[in-house]
Amino acid sequence: MPFYHPPFYSSALEQAIDRYPLTAGPETSLAVAIALMSQLQNSCPLVKTPLPSDRGGMTETSAPDKVRARCLLVVQNQQTITTGNLSDNPSRGLLIGILTPADLVRLIASGKIDSQHKVALHKIPISEVMSSVSVSLTESDDQDVFTALSLFRQHKIRYLPIVNQLGHLVGVLTRERIRQVLQPSNILKLRRVAELMTTPITAPHTASLQSITELMSEHQVSCVVITKNKELKMEKPKDEYTSIFHYSFHQPLGIITEYDIVQAQFLELNFEQTPAQKVMRTPLQFLQPSDSLWTAHKEMQQQQVQRLVVCGGRGELLGIITQTSLLRVLDPTEMYRVVKQLQQSVYQLQAEKVELLQSRNAKLEQQVRERTAKLHEQLQRDRLLTHISLRIHQSLNLEEILQGSVDEVRQVLQADRVAILHLESSNYGIVVAESVAENWSSILGEILPDNIWQESASAIIEQEIYAVPDIDQARLSAEKYARFQQAQIKAYLIVPILQDGNLWGMMCVHQCSQSRQWQPSEVDLLLQLATQIAIAIQQAQLYQQVQNLNTDLERQVQERTAELQQKVHELQHLNVLKDEFLSTVSHELRTPLANIKMAIHMLRISPTPDRRQIYLEILETECTRETDLINALLDLQRLEAATCPIDLEPVNLEVWLPTIIDPFYTRAHDRHQDLRVECDRHLPTISSNRASLGRILAELLNNACKYTANDGEIFLKVQCKKGDWEQAGQRKNSRQASALASEIQFTLSNQSSISIEELPRIFEKFYRVPNADPWKQGGTGLGLALVQKLVEQLQGKIEVESSNGWTNFTVTFPTKLDGN
């Protein structure tokens, strides 16, 4: 008889197989089958422990897993398990049929099992009522969990038997076990319960157990939700009255599954007289439609159920979510559709962003063109007015306009001083522009209080001008007269500068040498110039606003263009990383498998025991390599997801460090390497994770030994930083010494060199420095990536430098002293 070699499954499929299913021979009675199925996770308060006596041809093994398949597999020529090791019992006999709770429900509904007339079930062999196995999965190296998911979806089955090449039973797969093994949180968190919930079959709480069974059989469902009708009176206010209407809905009370029917049959309940509310499962844990499928998955795991009820805000029944719904999300076809949909959404968002940016740019350019056109039109009208207004508007700079205005006015009127006063507030004004002849003092920048110009401003608002030919003849206050005398003013003329009907300021013409009688033509000229100045001021401000708007728009366009370019660069970089990751993982996973297949082939044709031993060692080495790679990948995924909290424990560094370092002395000695270790005296006992800290040091020492040439040197230094360790060394015990520490530092140096261009990438997954391993010792490129994640998890930091033929790794941890 040839030796049986169990296939090497993927980790997910191996964990999902129930290798301890209920099995029985075809002559086993239906009563025994019902008793066995009812004892699996029995939740009924009425427990009936004695089993029928005719248990011939039936085997019930104790499963180590918590969740077992609720079906009975019928086998022929069943073998007896002699040891507790599963590999010693590769076959339980030839699979010929299956009996599920759905089969029992169908038998009860059709009347073949009549609980009222007590049909002698112990006289009915299960071979008469079992179902044929429509589909099964033959174990092989090529099978994975997604193959099983496709079979569940295509054939709409609930149990998938696993057989070997001879058709002998190996185990069984269920949706629940697959769901517990596969936990793709990222995918399930993206989908909502409302997307996949289905409408359940319902029944009132007064319905009999027989009617529930008939409903299950008629609609081919595995559960029925027990409800009661509830009415709410709701008021909706109108304009003149309040509308009252009644809202009726189904409120879920409990749920009955096929397994509950099996238990009821085992307990010999009268299905016609037993109401549904007596056997329904309560209380129910409700889901909201907006909950994620990940929430539903966790609730199913916590409650150990296969379905959950979905309710609205008022407690109304909306639907039901089952493990079939969750597994449909994990189907490769569905996953591919979701990925394509997400990609299309990303492309659509990018297109919308580009289109929006182009639309806004076009709109802003149109606004700039319109405002610029209006500005040019206004400037053209201003140039047609007078030669003086033309010179005023030669510049749109407000300071130049004001200065040009006072210069032109002083030259035309032959005045001694012309100034423009800008009213900053109702309390004071500032002289912002001035043109003054020689030998006369300047008042530019002076602040004039309201008692100096308030009288002029009031007169200007009423009469538009304020002319004083001689201050000695005018009735001025003493303070105002003294101020004019100080400014050497003999006569003055003031005209308003109005902007949008408000007094912006005043143009003041001063005669300092003598008094002056102001002519009407001079007044008209000043009024016209004041109007032009007001327009020019407004235009200058508008032009400045346009310039500011253009500058702001250009900045926004540049920023958004830079953001878009950055996003495109990030997407390209992510695509390259994805390709590199898939290529590396595919190569690293396939290489050990190829060696394993080669070794298996050579074992089959190997003529001598010595050669067989060599190939067995190859098998063991490659299996270990494959396991280490998968474990490293899983550890990295766990660390990146940060799903598992880290447990801290006291670590006595003086006692613990030798257990990590000693094995590397032998390895260094074999390659004639000099490994030296230097530690501070009285190392403290710290609070850390022993496994994570040990793996960090082991990976660093392993890399140092691997990439250091023969006869090279490796140096490890362990020291306590930022503490008075000389004083700590005088303490009587290590606890007193550790009280002075603040951080622990591990420095590992080895004789190897890494170029400065490669240093930033050495912590990337699967990255290996080119030509750094002339001895071809191999590796996956996961070690340093795992070290970095472990250091971050322990709240430490890792640094690396390479120069002068030495590479130094420095790992620093904050000292969390053990208080025990």
Short mmCIF file of N, CA and C in Angstrom, two decimals, residues 602-744:
data_model
loop_
_atom_site.label_atom_id
_atom_site.label_comp_id
_atom_site.label_asym_id
_atom_site.label_seq_id
_atom_site.Cartn_x
_atom_site.Cartn_y
_atom_site.Cartn_z
N MET A 602 12.67 13.39 -5.90
CA MET A 602 13.89 12.59 -5.70
C MET A 602 13.69 11.52 -4.64
N LEU A 603 12.84 11.81 -3.65
CA LEU A 603 12.54 10.79 -2.63
C LEU A 603 11.86 9.57 -3.28
N ARG A 604 11.01 9.82 -4.25
CA ARG A 604 10.30 8.71 -4.88
C ARG A 604 11.24 7.80 -5.69
N ILE A 605 12.28 8.40 -6.23
CA ILE A 605 13.19 7.60 -7.08
C ILE A 605 14.52 7.33 -6.41
N SER A 606 14.69 7.83 -5.16
CA SER A 606 15.99 7.68 -4.49
C SER A 606 16.24 6.21 -4.15
N PRO A 607 17.39 5.69 -4.49
CA PRO A 607 17.66 4.24 -4.26
C PRO A 607 18.22 3.93 -2.87
N THR A 608 18.83 4.89 -2.19
CA THR A 608 19.55 4.58 -0.95
C THR A 608 18.97 5.39 0.21
N PRO A 609 19.10 4.83 1.43
CA PRO A 609 18.65 5.59 2.62
C PRO A 609 19.42 6.88 2.81
N ASP A 610 20.71 6.91 2.47
CA ASP A 610 21.50 8.14 2.66
C ASP A 610 20.94 9.27 1.80
N ARG A 611 20.64 8.95 0.56
CA ARG A 611 20.08 9.98 -0.30
C ARG A 611 18.71 10.44 0.18
N ARG A 612 17.93 9.51 0.71
CA ARG A 612 16.62 9.89 1.25
C ARG A 612 16.79 10.88 2.40
N GLN A 613 17.77 10.63 3.26
CA GLN A 613 18.01 11.52 4.40
C GLN A 613 18.36 12.92 3.92
N ILE A 614 19.17 12.98 2.85
CA ILE A 614 19.55 14.29 2.30
C ILE A 614 18.31 15.04 1.81
N TYR A 615 17.44 14.33 1.10
CA TYR A 615 16.25 15.01 0.55
C TYR A 615 15.26 15.37 1.65
N LEU A 616 15.22 14.55 2.71
CA LEU A 616 14.37 14.91 3.86
C LEU A 616 14.88 16.18 4.52
N GLU A 617 16.19 16.32 4.63
CA GLU A 617 16.74 17.55 5.20
C GLU A 617 16.43 18.75 4.32
N ILE A 618 16.47 18.53 2.98
CA ILE A 618 16.09 19.64 2.08
C ILE A 618 14.64 20.02 2.30
N LEU A 619 13.78 19.01 2.43
CA LEU A 619 12.37 19.30 2.69
C LEU A 619 12.19 20.09 3.97
N GLU A 620 12.87 19.66 5.03
CA GLU A 620 12.74 20.35 6.31
C GLU A 620 13.26 21.78 6.22
N THR A 621 14.40 21.97 5.54
CA THR A 621 14.97 23.31 5.41
C THR A 621 14.05 24.24 4.63
N GLU A 622 13.53 23.76 3.48
CA GLU A 622 12.68 24.61 2.66
C GLU A 622 11.34 24.88 3.33
N CYS A 623 10.80 23.89 4.05
CA CYS A 623 9.55 24.14 4.81
C CYS A 623 9.78 25.21 5.87
N THR A 624 10.93 25.10 6.56
CA THR A 624 11.25 26.11 7.57
C THR A 624 11.40 27.49 6.92
N ARG A 625 12.04 27.51 5.76
CA ARG A 625 12.22 28.78 5.05
C ARG A 625 10.87 29.38 4.64
N GLU A 626 10.01 28.53 4.10
CA GLU A 626 8.68 29.01 3.70
C GLU A 626 7.88 29.49 4.91
N THR A 627 7.95 28.73 6.01
CA THR A 627 7.23 29.10 7.24
C THR A 627 7.76 30.42 7.79
N ASP A 628 9.09 30.59 7.82
CA ASP A 628 9.67 31.83 8.32
C ASP A 628 9.22 33.01 7.47
N LEU A 629 9.20 32.83 6.13
CA LEU A 629 8.76 33.93 5.26
C LEU A 629 7.30 34.30 5.52
N ILE A 630 6.44 33.29 5.63
CA ILE A 630 5.02 33.58 5.88
C ILE A 630 4.83 34.22 7.25
N ASN A 631 5.54 33.67 8.26
CA ASN A 631 5.43 34.27 9.60
C ASN A 631 5.93 35.70 9.60
N ALA A 632 7.04 35.97 8.86
CA ALA A 632 7.54 37.34 8.80
C ALA A 632 6.52 38.26 8.13
N LEU A 633 5.91 37.78 7.04
CA LEU A 633 4.89 38.59 6.37
C LEU A 633 3.71 38.86 7.30
N LEU A 634 3.26 37.82 8.02
CA LEU A 634 2.13 38.00 8.94
C LEU A 634 2.50 38.93 10.08
N ASP A 635 3.72 38.79 10.61
CA ASP A 635 4.15 39.69 11.69
C ASP A 635 4.19 41.12 11.20
N LEU A 636 4.71 41.34 9.97
CA LEU A 636 4.75 42.70 9.44
C LEU A 636 3.34 43.25 9.26
N GLN A 637 2.44 42.41 8.74
CA GLN A 637 1.06 42.89 8.56
C GLN A 637 0.41 43.21 9.90
N ARG A 638 0.67 42.37 10.90
CA ARG A 638 0.10 42.63 12.23
C ARG A 638 0.67 43.91 12.82
N LEU A 639 1.97 44.13 12.66
CA LEU A 639 2.58 45.32 13.22
C LEU A 639 2.10 46.57 12.49
N GLU A 640 1.98 46.49 11.15
CA GLU A 640 1.52 47.66 10.40
C GLU A 640 0.07 47.98 10.72
N ALA A 641 -0.75 46.94 10.90
CA ALA A 641 -2.16 47.17 11.24
C ALA A 641 -2.35 47.56 12.69
N ALA A 642 -1.35 47.24 13.55
CA ALA A 642 -1.42 47.57 14.98
C ALA A 642 -2.69 47.02 15.61
N THR A 643 -3.01 45.76 15.26
CA THR A 643 -4.24 45.14 15.78
C THR A 643 -4.05 44.44 17.11
N CYS A 644 -2.80 44.03 17.41
CA CYS A 644 -2.55 43.27 18.63
C CYS A 644 -1.75 44.13 19.62
N PRO A 645 -2.29 44.38 20.81
CA PRO A 645 -1.52 45.15 21.79
C PRO A 645 -0.32 44.34 22.28
N ILE A 646 0.72 45.04 22.67
CA ILE A 646 1.94 44.39 23.13
C ILE A 646 1.88 44.21 24.64
N ASP A 647 2.32 43.05 25.11
CA ASP A 647 2.34 42.75 26.54
C ASP A 647 3.74 43.03 27.09
N LEU A 648 3.80 43.80 28.16
CA LEU A 648 5.08 44.15 28.77
C LEU A 648 5.35 43.24 29.97
N GLU A 649 6.60 42.97 30.21
CA GLU A 649 7.01 42.10 31.30
C GLU A 649 8.39 42.55 31.77
N PRO A 650 8.77 42.23 33.00
CA PRO A 650 10.10 42.61 33.49
C PRO A 650 11.19 41.80 32.78
N VAL A 651 12.23 42.49 32.35
CA VAL A 651 13.36 41.86 31.66
C VAL A 651 14.63 42.27 32.39
N ASN A 652 15.28 41.30 33.04
CA ASN A 652 16.58 41.54 33.69
C ASN A 652 17.66 41.43 32.63
N LEU A 653 18.17 42.57 32.19
CA LEU A 653 19.12 42.57 31.07
C LEU A 653 20.38 41.78 31.38
N GLU A 654 20.85 41.82 32.62
CA GLU A 654 22.10 41.12 32.95
C GLU A 654 21.95 39.61 32.80
N VAL A 655 20.76 39.09 33.09
CA VAL A 655 20.53 37.64 32.98
C VAL A 655 20.06 37.27 31.58
N TRP A 656 19.27 38.15 30.96
CA TRP A 656 18.61 37.81 29.69
C TRP A 656 19.51 37.95 28.48
N LEU A 657 20.38 38.96 28.46
CA LEU A 657 21.20 39.22 27.29
C LEU A 657 22.07 38.04 26.89
N PRO A 658 22.74 37.31 27.81
CA PRO A 658 23.58 36.18 27.38
C PRO A 658 22.80 35.10 26.63
N THR A 659 21.51 34.91 26.98
CA THR A 659 20.74 33.87 26.30
C THR A 659 20.52 34.21 24.82
N ILE A 660 20.52 35.51 24.48
CA ILE A 660 20.35 35.93 23.09
C ILE A 660 21.69 35.94 22.34
N ILE A 661 22.75 36.33 23.03
CA ILE A 661 24.03 36.55 22.35
C ILE A 661 24.83 35.27 22.22
N ASP A 662 24.76 34.34 23.20
CA ASP A 662 25.64 33.16 23.21
C ASP A 662 25.58 32.34 21.92
N PRO A 663 24.40 32.09 21.31
CA PRO A 663 24.41 31.28 20.08
C PRO A 663 25.22 31.90 18.94
N PHE A 664 25.40 33.21 18.95
CA PHE A 664 26.11 33.85 17.86
C PHE A 664 27.62 33.75 18.02
N TYR A 665 28.11 33.44 19.24
CA TYR A 665 29.55 33.21 19.40
C TYR A 665 29.98 32.02 18.55
N THR A 666 29.18 30.95 18.58
CA THR A 666 29.52 29.75 17.80
C THR A 666 29.47 30.06 16.30
N ARG A 667 28.46 30.79 15.87
CA ARG A 667 28.35 31.12 14.45
C ARG A 667 29.52 31.98 14.00
N ALA A 668 29.90 32.99 14.83
CA ALA A 668 31.04 33.83 14.47
C ALA A 668 32.34 33.04 14.45
N HIS A 669 32.49 32.10 15.41
CA HIS A 669 33.71 31.29 15.46
C HIS A 669 33.82 30.41 14.22
N ASP A 670 32.70 29.87 13.73
CA ASP A 670 32.75 29.01 12.54
C ASP A 670 33.24 29.78 11.31
N ARG A 671 32.98 31.07 11.25
CA ARG A 671 33.44 31.87 10.11
C ARG A 671 34.68 32.70 10.44
N HIS A 672 35.32 32.35 11.57
CA HIS A 672 36.55 33.03 12.00
C HIS A 672 36.30 34.53 12.17
N GLN A 673 35.13 34.87 12.69
CA GLN A 673 34.82 36.27 12.96
C GLN A 673 35.02 36.55 14.44
N ASP A 674 35.37 37.79 14.74
CA ASP A 674 35.63 38.20 16.12
C ASP A 674 34.40 38.96 16.64
N LEU A 675 33.60 38.30 17.50
CA LEU A 675 32.40 38.91 18.09
C LEU A 675 32.74 39.35 19.50
N ARG A 676 32.66 40.67 19.75
CA ARG A 676 32.93 41.24 21.05
C ARG A 676 31.69 41.95 21.58
N VAL A 677 31.43 41.80 22.89
CA VAL A 677 30.26 42.40 23.53
C VAL A 677 30.74 43.20 24.74
N GLU A 678 30.25 44.42 24.83
CA GLU A 678 30.60 45.30 25.95
C GLU A 678 29.32 45.84 26.57
N CYS A 679 29.14 45.63 27.87
CA CYS A 679 27.93 46.06 28.56
C CYS A 679 28.30 46.91 29.77
N ASP A 680 27.45 47.88 30.08
CA ASP A 680 27.63 48.65 31.30
C ASP A 680 27.42 47.76 32.52
N ARG A 681 28.05 48.11 33.58
CA ARG A 681 27.84 47.38 34.82
C ARG A 681 26.46 47.70 35.40
N HIS A 682 25.92 46.72 36.08
CA HIS A 682 24.62 46.88 36.76
C HIS A 682 23.54 47.34 35.78
N LEU A 683 23.34 46.54 34.73
CA LEU A 683 22.23 46.84 33.82
C LEU A 683 20.90 46.70 34.56
N PRO A 684 19.95 47.58 34.30
CA PRO A 684 18.70 47.55 35.07
C PRO A 684 17.74 46.47 34.58
N THR A 685 16.73 46.22 35.38
CA THR A 685 15.58 45.40 34.97
C THR A 685 14.52 46.34 34.40
N ILE A 686 14.19 46.15 33.13
CA ILE A 686 13.27 47.07 32.45
C ILE A 686 11.96 46.37 32.16
N SER A 687 10.96 47.18 31.86
CA SER A 687 9.64 46.66 31.48
C SER A 687 9.54 46.71 29.96
N SER A 688 9.53 45.55 29.32
CA SER A 688 9.52 45.48 27.86
C SER A 688 8.88 44.16 27.45
N ASN A 689 8.93 43.86 26.16
CA ASN A 689 8.44 42.59 25.63
C ASN A 689 9.63 41.72 25.30
N ARG A 690 9.74 40.61 25.99
CA ARG A 690 10.92 39.77 25.87
C ARG A 690 11.08 39.22 24.44
N ALA A 691 9.98 38.78 23.82
CA ALA A 691 10.07 38.18 22.50
C ALA A 691 10.46 39.22 21.44
N SER A 692 9.83 40.41 21.51
CA SER A 692 10.13 41.44 20.51
C SER A 692 11.56 41.94 20.65
N LEU A 693 11.99 42.18 21.89
CA LEU A 693 13.36 42.67 22.10
C LEU A 693 14.37 41.63 21.65
N GLY A 694 14.10 40.34 21.93
CA GLY A 694 15.02 39.29 21.51
C GLY A 694 15.09 39.18 20.00
N ARG A 695 13.95 39.34 19.32
CA ARG A 695 13.96 39.22 17.87
C ARG A 695 14.72 40.38 17.23
N ILE A 696 14.63 41.58 17.83
CA ILE A 696 15.36 42.74 17.30
C ILE A 696 16.86 42.46 17.34
N LEU A 697 17.37 42.03 18.51
CA LEU A 697 18.80 41.78 18.63
C LEU A 697 19.23 40.60 17.76
N ALA A 698 18.41 39.56 17.68
CA ALA A 698 18.77 38.39 16.89
C ALA A 698 18.86 38.74 15.40
N GLU A 699 17.90 39.54 14.90
CA GLU A 699 17.94 39.92 13.49
C GLU A 699 19.17 40.78 13.18
N LEU A 700 19.50 41.72 14.09
CA LEU A 700 20.67 42.57 13.86
C LEU A 700 21.95 41.75 13.91
N LEU A 701 22.08 40.83 14.89
CA LEU A 701 23.27 40.00 14.97
C LEU A 701 23.35 39.05 13.77
N ASN A 702 22.21 38.54 13.34
CA ASN A 702 22.20 37.65 12.17
C ASN A 702 22.69 38.38 10.92
N ASN A 703 22.22 39.62 10.71
CA ASN A 703 22.69 40.40 9.57
C ASN A 703 24.17 40.70 9.67
N ALA A 704 24.64 41.01 10.90
CA ALA A 704 26.05 41.33 11.08
C ALA A 704 26.93 40.12 10.73
N CYS A 705 26.54 38.94 11.21
CA CYS A 705 27.32 37.73 10.90
C CYS A 705 27.24 37.41 9.40
N LYS A 706 26.07 37.65 8.78
CA LYS A 706 25.90 37.27 7.38
C LYS A 706 26.73 38.15 6.46
N TYR A 707 26.78 39.47 6.73
CA TYR A 707 27.41 40.39 5.79
C TYR A 707 28.81 40.82 6.21
N THR A 708 29.37 40.19 7.24
CA THR A 708 30.75 40.46 7.62
C THR A 708 31.64 39.37 7.03
N ALA A 709 32.72 39.79 6.42
CA ALA A 709 33.62 38.83 5.79
C ALA A 709 34.32 37.97 6.84
N ASN A 710 34.87 36.83 6.42
CA ASN A 710 35.65 35.99 7.31
C ASN A 710 36.82 36.79 7.88
N ASP A 711 37.13 36.51 9.16
CA ASP A 711 38.17 37.23 9.90
C ASP A 711 37.75 38.68 10.18
N GLY A 712 36.49 39.04 9.94
CA GLY A 712 36.03 40.40 10.25
C GLY A 712 35.64 40.53 11.71
N GLU A 713 35.32 41.75 12.12
CA GLU A 713 35.00 42.05 13.51
C GLU A 713 33.54 42.49 13.62
N ILE A 714 32.93 42.06 14.74
CA ILE A 714 31.56 42.46 15.09
C ILE A 714 31.59 42.94 16.53
N PHE A 715 31.00 44.10 16.79
CA PHE A 715 31.09 44.69 18.13
C PHE A 715 29.70 45.12 18.57
N LEU A 716 29.25 44.61 19.73
CA LEU A 716 27.96 44.97 20.33
C LEU A 716 28.20 45.68 21.65
N LYS A 717 27.60 46.87 21.77
CA LYS A 717 27.75 47.66 22.99
C LYS A 717 26.38 47.97 23.57
N VAL A 718 26.19 47.66 24.85
CA VAL A 718 24.93 47.92 25.55
C VAL A 718 25.23 48.90 26.66
N GLN A 719 24.56 50.06 26.65
CA GLN A 719 24.85 51.07 27.64
C GLN A 719 23.59 51.81 28.03
N CYS A 720 23.63 52.37 29.23
CA CYS A 720 22.54 53.19 29.76
C CYS A 720 22.91 54.65 29.57
N LYS A 721 22.01 55.42 29.03
CA LYS A 721 22.29 56.82 28.67
C LYS A 721 21.55 57.76 29.61
N LYS A 722 22.08 58.99 29.67
CA LYS A 722 21.45 60.11 30.41
C LYS A 722 21.25 59.78 31.88
N GLY A 723 22.25 59.22 32.53
CA GLY A 723 22.17 58.92 33.96
C GLY A 723 23.54 58.91 34.58
N ASP A 724 23.64 59.17 35.89
CA ASP A 724 24.91 59.15 36.60
C ASP A 724 25.26 57.71 36.93
N TRP A 725 25.82 57.00 35.93
CA TRP A 725 26.05 55.57 36.11
C TRP A 725 27.28 55.27 36.95
N GLU A 726 28.19 56.25 37.11
CA GLU A 726 29.29 56.03 38.04
C GLU A 726 28.77 55.95 39.47
N GLN A 727 27.82 56.86 39.76
CA GLN A 727 27.20 56.80 41.08
C GLN A 727 26.33 55.56 41.22
N ALA A 728 25.65 55.16 40.09
CA ALA A 728 24.82 53.96 40.13
C ALA A 728 25.64 52.72 40.38
N GLY A 729 26.89 52.69 39.88
CA GLY A 729 27.73 51.52 40.08
C GLY A 729 28.12 51.31 41.53
N GLN A 730 28.04 52.38 42.34
CA GLN A 730 28.38 52.25 43.75
C GLN A 730 27.20 51.77 44.59
N ARG A 731 26.00 51.65 43.94
CA ARG A 731 24.84 51.18 44.69
C ARG A 731 24.99 49.69 44.99
N LYS A 732 24.31 49.25 46.01
CA LYS A 732 24.46 47.87 46.45
C LYS A 732 23.71 46.89 45.56
N ASN A 733 22.68 47.31 44.91
CA ASN A 733 21.92 46.39 44.06
C ASN A 733 21.53 47.09 42.77
N SER A 734 21.09 46.27 41.78
CA SER A 734 20.77 46.81 40.46
C SER A 734 19.51 47.66 40.48
N ARG A 735 18.58 47.44 41.43
CA ARG A 735 17.37 48.24 41.49
C ARG A 735 17.71 49.69 41.84
N GLN A 736 18.64 49.89 42.78
CA GLN A 736 19.04 51.24 43.10
C GLN A 736 19.76 51.88 41.92
N ALA A 737 20.57 51.10 41.21
CA ALA A 737 21.28 51.64 40.06
C ALA A 737 20.32 51.99 38.94
N SER A 738 19.30 51.19 38.68
CA SER A 738 18.39 51.42 37.56
C SER A 738 17.55 52.67 37.77
N ALA A 739 17.43 53.14 38.98
CA ALA A 739 16.62 54.32 39.24
C ALA A 739 17.20 55.57 38.59
N LEU A 740 18.51 55.53 38.22
CA LEU A 740 19.14 56.69 37.61
C LEU A 740 19.10 56.66 36.09
N ALA A 741 18.59 55.59 35.51
CA ALA A 741 18.63 55.45 34.05
C ALA A 741 17.43 56.14 33.41
N SER A 742 17.57 56.53 32.13
CA SER A 742 16.46 57.09 31.38
C SER A 742 16.26 56.41 30.04
N GLU A 743 17.31 55.76 29.48
CA GLU A 743 17.15 55.00 28.25
C GLU A 743 18.27 53.98 28.10
N ILE A 744 17.95 52.91 27.36
CA ILE A 744 18.92 51.83 27.08
C ILE A 744 19.28 51.91 25.60
#
